[in-house]
PDB file of C-alpha atoms in Angstrom:
ATOM      1  CA  MET A   1      -2.573   8.714   5.511  1.00 47.00           C
ATOM      2  CA  ALA A   2       1.051   7.739   5.113  1.00 45.00           C
ATOM      3  CA  VAL A   3       4.159   9.630   4.171  1.00 43.00           C
ATOM      4  CA  SER A   4       7.369   8.162   2.754  1.00 44.00           C
ATOM      5  CA  GLN A   5      10.929   9.107   2.158  1.00 41.00           C
ATOM      6  CA  SER A   6      14.075   7.655   0.661  1.00 37.00           C
ATOM      7  CA  ARG A   7      17.194   8.451  -1.268  1.00 39.00           C
ATOM      8  CA  SER A   8      14.576   9.504  -3.658  1.00 41.00           C
ATOM      9  CA  SER A   9      12.424   9.962  -0.554  1.00 41.00           C
ATOM     10  CA  ARG A  10       8.731   9.180  -0.744  1.00 41.00           C
ATOM     11  CA  ARG A  11       5.856  10.170   1.538  1.00 42.00           C
ATOM     12  CA  ALA A  12       2.407   8.775   1.524  1.00 41.00           C
ATOM     13  CA  ARG A  13      -1.032   9.150   2.894  1.00 40.00           C
ATOM     14  CA  SER A  14      -3.277   6.224   2.202  1.00 40.00           C
ATOM     15  CA  ALA A  15      -6.947   5.452   2.635  1.00 37.00           C
ATOM     16  CA  SER A  16      -8.639   2.146   2.389  1.00 38.00           C
ATOM     17  CA  SER A  17     -11.056   0.893   4.892  1.00 35.00           C
ATOM     18  CA  PRO A  18     -12.048   3.784   7.167  1.00 38.00           C
ATOM     19  CA  LYS A  19     -13.879   6.337   5.045  1.00 37.00           C
ATOM     20  CA  SER A  20     -12.589   9.152   7.200  1.00 37.00           C
ATOM     21  CA  ALA A  21      -8.947   8.304   6.443  1.00 41.00           C
ATOM     22  CA  SER A  22      -7.044   9.609   3.427  1.00 43.00           C
ATOM     23  CA  GLY A  23      -3.606   9.129   2.064  1.00 41.00           C
ATOM     24  CA  THR A  24      -0.563  10.839   0.524  1.00 37.00           C
ATOM     25  CA  TRP A  25       2.822   9.451  -0.438  1.00 36.00           C
ATOM     26  CA  LEU A  26       5.957  11.620  -1.096  1.00 37.00           C
ATOM     27  CA  THR A  27       9.297  10.895  -2.621  1.00 33.00           C
ATOM     28  CA  THR A  28      12.551  12.832  -2.463  1.00 34.00           C
ATOM     29  CA  ALA A  29      16.063  12.698  -3.842  1.00 34.00           C
ATOM     30  CA  THR A  30      18.810  15.220  -4.419  1.00 34.00           C
ATOM     31  CA  ARG A  31      21.005  14.830  -7.414  1.00 35.00           C
ATOM     32  CA  SER A  32      21.778  16.857 -10.593  1.00 35.00           C
ATOM     33  CA  PRO A  33      18.442  18.362 -11.687  1.00 38.00           C
ATOM     34  CA  CYS A  34      17.322  19.505 -15.083  1.00 43.00           C
ATOM     35  CA  ALA A  35      16.847  23.257 -15.528  1.00 39.00           C
ATOM     36  CA  SER A  36      13.082  22.714 -15.340  1.00 47.00           C
ATOM     37  CA  SER A  37      12.003  23.289 -11.685  1.00 54.00           C
ATOM     38  CA  LEU A  38       8.615  21.643 -11.466  1.00 51.00           C
ATOM     39  CA  GLY A  39       6.724  18.804 -13.094  1.00 55.00           C
ATOM     40  CA  GLY A  40       3.408  17.360 -12.118  1.00 55.00           C
ATOM     41  CA  SER A  41       0.566  14.924 -12.875  1.00 57.00           C
ATOM     42  CA  SER A  42      -2.864  14.595 -11.205  1.00 52.00           C
ATOM     43  CA  ALA A  43      -5.673  12.069 -10.940  1.00 54.00           C
ATOM     44  CA  THR A  44      -7.790  14.219 -13.282  1.00 53.00           C
ATOM     45  CA  PRO A  45      -5.284  15.702 -15.705  1.00 53.00           C
ATOM     46  CA  ALA A  46      -6.267  19.128 -16.942  1.00 47.00           C
ATOM     47  CA  SER A  47      -6.691  19.745 -20.656  1.00 42.00           C
ATOM     48  CA  TRP A  48      -3.412  20.636 -22.410  1.00 43.00           C
ATOM     49  CA  ASP A  49      -2.966  22.449 -25.671  1.00 43.00           C
ATOM     50  CA  TRP A  50      -4.113  20.131 -28.471  1.00 37.00           C
ATOM     51  CA  ARG A  51      -0.666  20.217 -30.029  1.00 43.00           C
ATOM     52  CA  ALA A  52       1.165  19.112 -26.876  1.00 46.00           C
ATOM     53  CA  ALA A  53       0.326  15.458 -27.556  1.00 46.00           C
ATOM     54  CA  SER A  54       0.399  15.631 -31.361  1.00 37.00           C
ATOM     55  CA  LYS A  55       3.673  14.797 -33.062  1.00 46.00           C
ATOM     56  CA  GLY A  56       4.896  13.423 -29.712  1.00 44.00           C
ATOM     57  CA  ARG A  57       5.481  16.888 -28.277  1.00 45.00           C
ATOM     58  CA  LEU A  58       5.952  17.067 -24.497  1.00 50.00           C
ATOM     59  CA  PRO A  59       7.505  19.788 -22.308  1.00 54.00           C
ATOM     60  CA  ARG A  60      11.282  19.881 -22.466  1.00 52.00           C
ATOM     61  CA  CYS A  61      14.236  20.909 -20.357  1.00 57.00           C
ATOM     62  CA  ARG A  62      15.410  24.439 -20.953  1.00 57.00           C
ATOM     63  CA  GLY A  63      18.366  24.383 -23.315  1.00 62.00           C
ATOM     64  CA  ALA A  64      17.296  21.181 -25.116  1.00 68.00           C
ATOM     65  CA  THR A  65      16.881  21.421 -28.867  1.00 75.00           C
ATOM     66  CA  LYS A  66      13.579  20.594 -30.537  1.00 75.00           C
ATOM     67  CA  ALA A  67      15.113  17.463 -31.966  1.00 79.00           C
ATOM     68  CA  GLN A  68      16.299  16.367 -28.516  1.00 76.00           C
ATOM     69  CA  ALA A  69      12.870  17.185 -27.053  1.00 73.00           C
ATOM     70  CA  ARG A  70      11.088  15.128 -29.731  1.00 76.00           C
ATOM     71  CA  THR A  71      13.452  12.165 -29.064  1.00 80.00           C
ATOM     72  CA  GLN A  72      12.826  12.400 -25.276  1.00 77.00           C
ATOM     73  CA  ALA A  73       9.107  12.682 -25.879  1.00 76.00           C
ATOM     74  CA  ALA A  74       9.023   9.672 -28.160  1.00 80.00           C
ATOM     75  CA  ALA A  75      11.012   7.655 -25.628  1.00 81.00           C
ATOM     76  CA  TRP A  76       8.613   8.501 -22.778  1.00 78.00           C
ATOM     77  CA  LEU A  77       5.518   7.835 -24.914  1.00 80.00           C
ATOM     78  CA  GLU A  78       7.031   4.456 -25.905  1.00 82.00           C
ATOM     79  CA  ARG A  79       7.854   3.585 -22.306  1.00 79.00           C
ATOM     80  CA  LEU A  80       4.292   4.284 -21.238  1.00 76.00           C
ATOM     81  CA  GLY A  81       2.717   2.354 -24.166  1.00 78.00           C
ATOM     82  CA  LEU A  82       1.553   5.501 -25.980  1.00 77.00           C
ATOM     83  CA  ALA A  83       3.740   5.503 -29.112  1.00 78.00           C
ATOM     84  CA  GLY A  84       0.729   4.742 -31.286  1.00 79.00           C
ATOM     85  CA  HIS A  85      -1.158   7.797 -29.866  1.00 75.00           C
ATOM     86  CA  ALA A  86       1.505  10.482 -30.365  1.00 73.00           C
ATOM     87  CA  ALA A  87      -0.653  12.225 -33.016  1.00 71.00           C
ATOM     88  CA  ALA A  88      -3.924  11.865 -31.037  1.00 75.00           C
ATOM     89  CA  LYS A  89      -5.796  14.916 -29.828  1.00 74.00           C
ATOM     90  CA  PRO A  90      -6.655  14.885 -26.131  1.00 73.00           C
ATOM     91  CA  ARG A  91     -10.403  14.336 -26.722  1.00 75.00           C
ATOM     92  CA  ARG A  92      -9.543  11.141 -28.560  1.00 79.00           C
ATOM     93  CA  LEU A  93      -7.689   9.617 -25.651  1.00 78.00           C
ATOM     94  CA  SER A  94      -9.337   7.450 -23.039  1.00 77.00           C
ATOM     95  CA  GLY A  95      -9.012   8.468 -19.379  1.00 70.00           C
ATOM     96  CA  GLY A  96      -6.224   5.986 -18.804  1.00 73.00           C
ATOM     97  CA  GLN A  97      -4.375   7.164 -21.923  1.00 78.00           C
ATOM     98  CA  ALA A  98      -4.732  10.809 -20.849  1.00 77.00           C
ATOM     99  CA  GLN A  99      -3.360   9.832 -17.421  1.00 75.00           C
ATOM    100  CA  ARG A 100      -0.306   8.257 -18.995  1.00 76.00           C
ATOM    101  CA  VAL A 101       0.255  11.277 -21.209  1.00 79.00           C
ATOM    102  CA  ALA A 102       0.122  13.449 -18.124  1.00 77.00           C
ATOM    103  CA  LEU A 103       2.628  11.208 -16.402  1.00 76.00           C
ATOM    104  CA  ALA A 104       4.939  11.311 -19.412  1.00 78.00           C
ATOM    105  CA  ARG A 105       4.719  15.106 -19.476  1.00 78.00           C
ATOM    106  CA  ALA A 106       5.668  15.195 -15.823  1.00 76.00           C
ATOM    107  CA  LEU A 107       8.643  12.869 -16.209  1.00 76.00           C
ATOM    108  CA  ALA A 108      10.000  14.091 -19.551  1.00 76.00           C
ATOM    109  CA  THR A 109      11.629  17.258 -18.179  1.00 74.00           C
ATOM    110  CA  ARG A 110      13.459  15.635 -15.316  1.00 73.00           C
ATOM    111  CA  PRO A 111      12.246  18.441 -12.960  1.00 79.00           C
ATOM    112  CA  ARG A 112      13.828  19.433  -9.642  1.00 80.00           C
ATOM    113  CA  LEU A 113      10.442  18.762  -8.001  1.00 83.00           C
ATOM    114  CA  LEU A 114       8.076  16.132  -9.335  1.00 82.00           C
ATOM    115  CA  LEU A 115       4.438  16.253  -8.066  1.00 82.00           C
ATOM    116  CA  LEU A 116       2.336  13.123  -8.776  1.00 81.00           C
ATOM    117  CA  ASP A 117      -1.238  13.253  -7.518  1.00 82.00           C
ATOM    118  CA  GLU A 118      -2.885   9.823  -7.989  1.00 81.00           C
ATOM    119  CA  PRO A 119      -0.866   9.104 -11.137  1.00 81.00           C
ATOM    120  CA  LEU A 120      -2.259   5.589 -11.532  1.00 84.00           C
ATOM    121  CA  ALA A 121      -5.838   6.212 -10.514  1.00 81.00           C
ATOM    122  CA  ALA A 122      -7.423   6.243 -13.980  1.00 75.00           C
ATOM    123  CA  LEU A 123      -5.621   3.174 -15.266  1.00 81.00           C
ATOM    124  CA  ASP A 124      -7.113  -0.241 -15.781  1.00 84.00           C
ATOM    125  CA  ALA A 125      -5.714  -3.117 -13.761  1.00 85.00           C
ATOM    126  CA  ARG A 126      -3.269  -4.475 -16.387  1.00 84.00           C
ATOM    127  CA  THR A 127      -1.951  -1.043 -17.348  1.00 82.00           C
ATOM    128  CA  ARG A 128      -1.681  -0.089 -13.699  1.00 86.00           C
ATOM    129  CA  LEU A 129       0.679  -3.002 -13.039  1.00 87.00           C
ATOM    130  CA  ASP A 130       2.915  -2.014 -15.995  1.00 83.00           C
ATOM    131  CA  VAL A 131       2.986   1.673 -15.256  1.00 80.00           C
ATOM    132  CA  ARG A 132       3.591   1.092 -11.534  1.00 87.00           C
ATOM    133  CA  ALA A 133       6.621  -0.984 -12.362  1.00 86.00           C
ATOM    134  CA  GLN A 134       7.941   1.681 -14.812  1.00 80.00           C
ATOM    135  CA  LEU A 135       7.351   4.415 -12.254  1.00 82.00           C
ATOM    136  CA  ARG A 136       9.149   2.510  -9.609  1.00 86.00           C
ATOM    137  CA  ARG A 137      12.163   2.063 -11.849  1.00 81.00           C
ATOM    138  CA  HIS A 138      12.123   5.742 -12.711  1.00 79.00           C
ATOM    139  CA  LEU A 139      11.829   6.934  -9.109  1.00 80.00           C
ATOM    140  CA  ALA A 140      14.656   4.658  -8.063  1.00 80.00           C
ATOM    141  CA  ASP A 141      16.986   6.652 -10.393  1.00 76.00           C
ATOM    142  CA  PHE A 142      15.227   9.981 -10.023  1.00 75.00           C
ATOM    143  CA  GLU A 143      17.710  12.898  -9.583  1.00 74.00           C
ATOM    144  CA  ALA A 144      15.560  15.272  -7.700  1.00 76.00           C
ATOM    145  CA  VAL A 145      12.559  15.516  -5.314  1.00 77.00           C
ATOM    146  CA  ALA A 146       9.321  13.600  -5.963  1.00 78.00           C
ATOM    147  CA  VAL A 147       5.996  13.912  -4.120  1.00 77.00           C
ATOM    148  CA  LEU A 148       3.463  11.089  -4.777  1.00 77.00           C
ATOM    149  CA  VAL A 149      -0.150  11.263  -3.598  1.00 75.00           C
ATOM    150  CA  THR A 150      -2.195   8.047  -3.648  1.00 75.00           C
ATOM    151  CA  HIS A 151      -5.146   6.332  -1.907  1.00 75.00           C
ATOM    152  CA  ASP A 152      -3.846   2.930  -2.911  1.00 81.00           C
ATOM    153  CA  PRO A 153      -1.804   1.218  -0.177  1.00 81.00           C
ATOM    154  CA  LEU A 154      -0.166  -1.034  -2.773  1.00 85.00           C
ATOM    155  CA  ASP A 155       1.078   2.007  -4.706  1.00 85.00           C
ATOM    156  CA  ALA A 156       2.466   3.367  -1.450  1.00 82.00           C
ATOM    157  CA  MET A 157       4.175   0.160  -0.403  1.00 86.00           C
ATOM    158  CA  VAL A 158       5.719  -0.406  -3.900  1.00 88.00           C
ATOM    159  CA  LEU A 159       6.741   3.140  -4.693  1.00 87.00           C
ATOM    160  CA  ALA A 160       7.798   4.466  -1.212  1.00 81.00           C
ATOM    161  CA  ASP A 161      11.016   4.011   0.639  1.00 80.00           C
ATOM    162  CA  HIS A 162       9.923   5.718   3.813  1.00 79.00           C
ATOM    163  CA  LEU A 163       6.391   6.114   5.191  1.00 82.00           C
ATOM    164  CA  VAL A 164       4.846   8.541   7.613  1.00 78.00           C
ATOM    165  CA  VAL A 165       1.316   7.435   8.459  1.00 81.00           C
ATOM    166  CA  VAL A 166      -1.187  10.182   9.473  1.00 78.00           C
ATOM    167  CA  GLU A 167      -4.670   9.528  10.776  1.00 85.00           C
ATOM    168  CA  ASP A 168      -7.120  12.294  11.691  1.00 87.00           C
ATOM    169  CA  GLY A 169      -4.394  14.842  11.207  1.00 85.00           C
ATOM    170  CA  HIS A 170      -1.811  13.113  13.555  1.00 88.00           C
ATOM    171  CA  VAL A 171       1.287  11.164  12.747  1.00 88.00           C
ATOM    172  CA  VAL A 172       0.774   7.667  14.117  1.00 90.00           C
ATOM    173  CA  GLN A 173       3.724   5.819  12.632  1.00 89.00           C
ATOM    174  CA  GLU A 174       6.893   6.365  10.643  1.00 87.00           C
ATOM    175  CA  GLY A 175       9.309   3.949   9.014  1.00 88.00           C
ATOM    176  CA  THR A 176      10.198   1.869   5.967  1.00 90.00           C
ATOM    177  CA  PRO A 177       7.415  -0.019   4.171  1.00 89.00           C
ATOM    178  CA  SER A 178       8.749  -3.353   5.493  1.00 91.00           C
ATOM    179  CA  HIS A 179       8.948  -2.096   9.097  1.00 92.00           C
ATOM    180  CA  THR A 180       5.470  -0.563   8.869  1.00 91.00           C
ATOM    181  CA  ALA A 181       4.030  -3.763   7.370  1.00 92.00           C
ATOM    182  CA  ARG A 182       5.621  -5.943  10.089  1.00 93.00           C
ATOM    183  CA  ARG A 183       4.908  -3.663  13.037  1.00 95.00           C
ATOM    184  CA  PRO A 184       1.707  -1.788  12.487  1.00 95.00           C
ATOM    185  CA  ARG A 185       0.619   0.530  15.348  1.00 95.00           C
ATOM    186  CA  THR A 186      -3.046   1.140  14.531  1.00 94.00           C
ATOM    187  CA  ASP A 187      -5.991  -0.976  13.375  1.00 93.00           C
ATOM    188  CA  TYR A 188      -6.123   1.030  10.175  1.00 89.00           C
ATOM    189  CA  ILE A 189      -2.541   0.190   9.197  1.00 91.00           C
ATOM    190  CA  ALA A 190      -3.012  -3.432  10.333  1.00 94.00           C
ATOM    191  CA  HIS A 191      -6.017  -3.672   8.021  1.00 90.00           C
ATOM    192  CA  LEU A 192      -4.000  -2.294   5.104  1.00 86.00           C
ATOM    193  CA  VAL A 193      -1.178  -4.739   5.556  1.00 90.00           C
ATOM    194  CA  GLY A 194      -3.462  -7.697   6.350  1.00 92.00           C
ATOM    195  CA  LEU A 195      -2.781  -8.406  10.016  1.00 96.00           C
ATOM    196  CA  ASN A 196      -4.773  -9.001  13.145  1.00 97.00           C
ATOM    197  CA  LEU A 197      -3.477  -6.520  15.730  1.00 97.00           C
ATOM    198  CA  TYR A 198      -3.929  -6.308  19.496  1.00 97.00           C
ATOM    199  CA  ARG A 199      -2.638  -4.123  22.240  1.00 96.00           C
ATOM    200  CA  GLY A 200      -2.037  -5.163  25.787  1.00 96.00           C
ATOM    201  CA  ARG A 201       0.553  -5.515  28.555  1.00 97.00           C
ATOM    202  CA  ALA A 202       3.363  -7.987  28.290  1.00 97.00           C
ATOM    203  CA  GLU A 203       4.577 -10.233  31.076  1.00 96.00           C
ATOM    204  CA  GLY A 204       7.271 -12.533  29.755  1.00 96.00           C
ATOM    205  CA  HIS A 205       5.830 -14.527  26.847  1.00 96.00           C
ATOM    206  CA  THR A 206       2.265 -13.477  27.576  1.00 97.00           C
ATOM    207  CA  VAL A 207       0.493 -10.320  26.447  1.00 97.00           C
ATOM    208  CA  ARG A 208      -2.712  -9.698  28.405  1.00 97.00           C
ATOM    209  CA  LEU A 209      -5.285  -7.663  26.451  1.00 96.00           C
ATOM    210  CA  GLU A 210      -7.346  -5.130  28.282  1.00 87.00           C
ATOM    211  CA  GLY A 211     -10.788  -6.584  28.754  1.00 84.00           C
ATOM    212  CA  GLY A 212      -9.889  -9.615  26.719  1.00 88.00           C
ATOM    213  CA  PRO A 213      -7.869 -12.881  26.799  1.00 95.00           C
ATOM    214  CA  ALA A 214      -4.089 -13.333  26.948  1.00 96.00           C
ATOM    215  CA  ILE A 215      -1.987 -14.185  23.874  1.00 97.00           C
ATOM    216  CA  THR A 216       1.132 -16.318  24.191  1.00 97.00           C
ATOM    217  CA  THR A 217       4.084 -15.269  22.041  1.00 96.00           C
ATOM    218  CA  THR A 218       7.710 -16.386  21.552  1.00 95.00           C
ATOM    219  CA  GLU A 219       9.054 -12.896  22.300  1.00 96.00           C
ATOM    220  CA  GLU A 220       9.746 -12.016  25.926  1.00 96.00           C
ATOM    221  CA  LEU A 221       8.666  -8.482  26.798  1.00 96.00           C
ATOM    222  CA  THR A 222       7.557  -6.422  29.787  1.00 96.00           C
ATOM    223  CA  GLY A 223       5.180  -3.476  29.646  1.00 96.00           C
ATOM    224  CA  PRO A 224       2.834  -2.128  26.988  1.00 97.00           C
ATOM    225  CA  ALA A 225       3.092  -4.148  23.764  1.00 97.00           C
ATOM    226  CA  PHE A 226       1.406  -5.020  20.472  1.00 97.00           C
ATOM    227  CA  VAL A 227       0.762  -8.526  19.164  1.00 97.00           C
ATOM    228  CA  ALA A 228       0.125  -9.202  15.484  1.00 97.00           C
ATOM    229  CA  PHE A 229      -0.474 -12.295  13.355  1.00 97.00           C
ATOM    230  CA  PRO A 230      -1.780 -12.804   9.824  1.00 97.00           C
ATOM    231  CA  PRO A 231      -5.227 -14.337   9.137  1.00 97.00           C
ATOM    232  CA  SER A 232      -3.412 -17.270   7.532  1.00 96.00           C
ATOM    233  CA  ALA A 233      -1.927 -18.227  10.939  1.00 97.00           C
ATOM    234  CA  VAL A 234      -5.394 -18.997  12.332  1.00 97.00           C
ATOM    235  CA  THR A 235      -6.699 -22.584  12.240  1.00 96.00           C
ATOM    236  CA  LEU A 236     -10.410 -23.132  12.725  1.00 96.00           C
ATOM    237  CA  HIS A 237     -12.062 -26.147  14.363  1.00 95.00           C
ATOM    238  CA  ARG A 238     -15.746 -26.936  15.102  1.00 94.00           C
ATOM    239  CA  GLU A 239     -14.771 -28.534  18.452  1.00 94.00           C
ATOM    240  CA  ARG A 240     -12.144 -27.347  20.925  1.00 93.00           C
ATOM    241  CA  PRO A 241      -8.877 -28.853  19.668  1.00 91.00           C
ATOM    242  CA  THR A 242      -7.163 -31.393  21.882  1.00 86.00           C
ATOM    243  CA  GLY A 243      -3.525 -32.443  21.533  1.00 78.00           C
ATOM    244  CA  SER A 244      -2.772 -29.349  19.485  1.00 78.00           C
ATOM    245  CA  SER A 245       0.531 -27.613  19.763  1.00 82.00           C
ATOM    246  CA  ALA A 246      -1.120 -24.238  19.477  1.00 87.00           C
ATOM    247  CA  ARG A 247      -0.784 -22.258  22.755  1.00 90.00           C
ATOM    248  CA  ASN A 248      -3.612 -19.889  21.845  1.00 96.00           C
ATOM    249  CA  VAL A 249      -7.181 -21.157  21.512  1.00 96.00           C
ATOM    250  CA  TRP A 250     -10.306 -18.984  21.604  1.00 96.00           C
ATOM    251  CA  ARG A 251     -14.018 -19.682  21.224  1.00 96.00           C
ATOM    252  CA  CYS A 252     -15.478 -17.533  18.449  1.00 97.00           C
ATOM    253  CA  GLU A 253     -18.530 -17.047  16.309  1.00 97.00           C
ATOM    254  CA  VAL A 254     -18.556 -16.520  12.551  1.00 97.00           C
ATOM    255  CA  ALA A 255     -19.823 -13.009  11.870  1.00 97.00           C
ATOM    256  CA  GLY A 256     -19.318 -13.123   8.103  1.00 96.00           C
ATOM    257  CA  LEU A 257     -17.535 -14.819   5.178  1.00 96.00           C
ATOM    258  CA  GLU A 258     -16.111 -13.281   2.021  1.00 95.00           C
ATOM    259  CA  THR A 259     -13.928 -14.334  -0.867  1.00 94.00           C
ATOM    260  CA  HIS A 260     -10.370 -13.062  -0.418  1.00 87.00           C
ATOM    261  CA  GLY A 261      -8.184 -13.954  -3.426  1.00 85.00           C
ATOM    262  CA  ASP A 262      -8.367 -17.701  -3.847  1.00 91.00           C
ATOM    263  CA  GLN A 263      -9.380 -18.180  -0.197  1.00 94.00           C
ATOM    264  CA  ILE A 264     -12.252 -17.522   2.168  1.00 96.00           C
ATOM    265  CA  ARG A 265     -11.837 -14.933   4.872  1.00 97.00           C
ATOM    266  CA  ALA A 266     -13.854 -15.506   7.989  1.00 97.00           C
ATOM    267  CA  ASP A 267     -14.694 -12.520  10.220  1.00 97.00           C
ATOM    268  CA  LEU A 268     -14.900 -13.827  13.777  1.00 98.00           C
ATOM    269  CA  THR A 269     -16.239 -12.385  17.053  1.00 97.00           C
ATOM    270  CA  GLY A 270     -16.162 -13.855  20.540  1.00 95.00           C
ATOM    271  CA  ASP A 271     -13.308 -14.322  22.978  1.00 94.00           C
ATOM    272  CA  LEU A 272     -11.038 -12.540  20.503  1.00 95.00           C
ATOM    273  CA  PRO A 273     -12.330 -10.689  17.402  1.00 96.00           C
ATOM    274  CA  LEU A 274     -10.090 -11.717  14.454  1.00 96.00           C
ATOM    275  CA  ALA A 275      -9.925 -12.585  10.774  1.00 97.00           C
ATOM    276  CA  ALA A 276      -9.009 -16.054   9.573  1.00 97.00           C
ATOM    277  CA  ASP A 277      -8.138 -17.254   6.032  1.00 97.00           C
ATOM    278  CA  LEU A 278      -8.901 -20.783   4.943  1.00 96.00           C
ATOM    279  CA  THR A 279      -9.505 -22.662   1.658  1.00 96.00           C
ATOM    280  CA  THR A 280     -12.922 -23.060   0.118  1.00 94.00           C
ATOM    281  CA  LEU A 281     -12.716 -26.751   0.800  1.00 95.00           C
ATOM    282  CA  ALA A 282     -11.901 -26.205   4.494  1.00 95.00           C
ATOM    283  CA  ALA A 283     -14.769 -23.771   4.828  1.00 94.00           C
ATOM    284  CA  ALA A 284     -17.174 -26.296   3.306  1.00 95.00           C
ATOM    285  CA  GLU A 285     -15.883 -29.123   5.488  1.00 95.00           C
ATOM    286  CA  LEU A 286     -16.326 -26.984   8.585  1.00 96.00           C
ATOM    287  CA  ASP A 287     -19.813 -25.968   7.359  1.00 95.00           C
ATOM    288  CA  LEU A 288     -18.985 -22.412   8.164  1.00 95.00           C
ATOM    289  CA  HIS A 289     -21.860 -19.896   8.057  1.00 95.00           C
ATOM    290  CA  PRO A 290     -22.761 -16.725   9.928  1.00 96.00           C
ATOM    291  CA  GLY A 291     -23.602 -17.635  13.522  1.00 96.00           C
ATOM    292  CA  ALA A 292     -21.597 -20.883  13.505  1.00 96.00           C
ATOM    293  CA  THR A 293     -19.457 -21.483  16.613  1.00 96.00           C
ATOM    294  CA  VAL A 294     -15.821 -22.315  15.949  1.00 97.00           C
ATOM    295  CA  TRP A 295     -12.551 -22.578  17.868  1.00 97.00           C
ATOM    296  CA  ALA A 296      -9.638 -20.505  16.586  1.00 97.00           C
ATOM    297  CA  ALA A 297      -6.106 -21.673  17.292  1.00 96.00           C
ATOM    298  CA  VAL A 298      -2.810 -19.776  16.729  1.00 97.00           C
ATOM    299  CA  LYS A 299       0.630 -21.085  17.478  1.00 96.00           C
ATOM    300  CA  ALA A 300       2.861 -18.789  19.561  1.00 96.00           C
ATOM    301  CA  THR A 301       5.545 -19.085  16.794  1.00 96.00           C
ATOM    302  CA  GLN A 302       3.145 -17.462  14.362  1.00 96.00           C
ATOM    303  CA  THR A 303       2.611 -14.324  16.436  1.00 97.00           C
ATOM    304  CA  HIS A 304       4.810 -11.265  16.564  1.00 96.00           C
ATOM    305  CA  ALA A 305       5.024  -9.160  19.709  1.00 97.00           C
ATOM    306  CA  TYR A 306       6.699  -5.756  19.978  1.00 97.00           C
ATOM    307  CA  ARG A 307       6.842  -2.824  22.337  1.00 94.00           C
ATOM    308  CA  ASP A 308       4.150  -0.177  22.309  1.00 89.00           C
TER     309      ASP A 308
END
């Protein structure tokens, strides 16, 4: 779970890998609000009056004329790609279309408090990209308080300005998305942002892991510390590398392989459990398969150490 905050401050709780984790992202801002006090959208939008969607009708700010409300409604439906469905009854809309109507209804009134519960959950991949970008632009200029709930870490990272990460009911980390992504403090967060993460005790340029090997870094620290590096920083060899500039070399065993984008991600166990990314060609040349022994090398310049 993660919480975020910004000028239009956002909070988030996010769940990805551990099934026990869950997520929520919030957004807040304080500028001139509309007379409407609350707007909202959920992952499973409730049925609305059949005439609410027909003729482009959406809720309106108090004091706005019907003509102004229709104009605002048409503009929001157009922004969310629903102009052609203004006359459609709810039962004629797909789940994704109904989700976008709910989002338009929430945004149209420019409320003082905007509650968005999984606003992108029912959208297909292409529509999700478009609506996420539109929502990001709107939240950047939002003149009130917004609360966003999502289980998608990408939604949280894109839409949030400040995160508070909560696991098992406890706050474990707080900061901007970039700071959180660069300095994760739990395995869960590291998994979400795609980093190998270790905790140990630093002595100069070396971080000694409890019950494990030492990792050489470029940072000079003393005391409890974290070390992180991306899977792309790991180079795999079938024999122990010689003449390599890498300061960190560990003997590992391939536990599993999976497609990760246009690359292969190897799950390794052994001296240091870690994830490594490599091309399909490299995986074939190394004849990687579960149970294969490999040597993993990481340069000190590709690690990042920071205080616990």
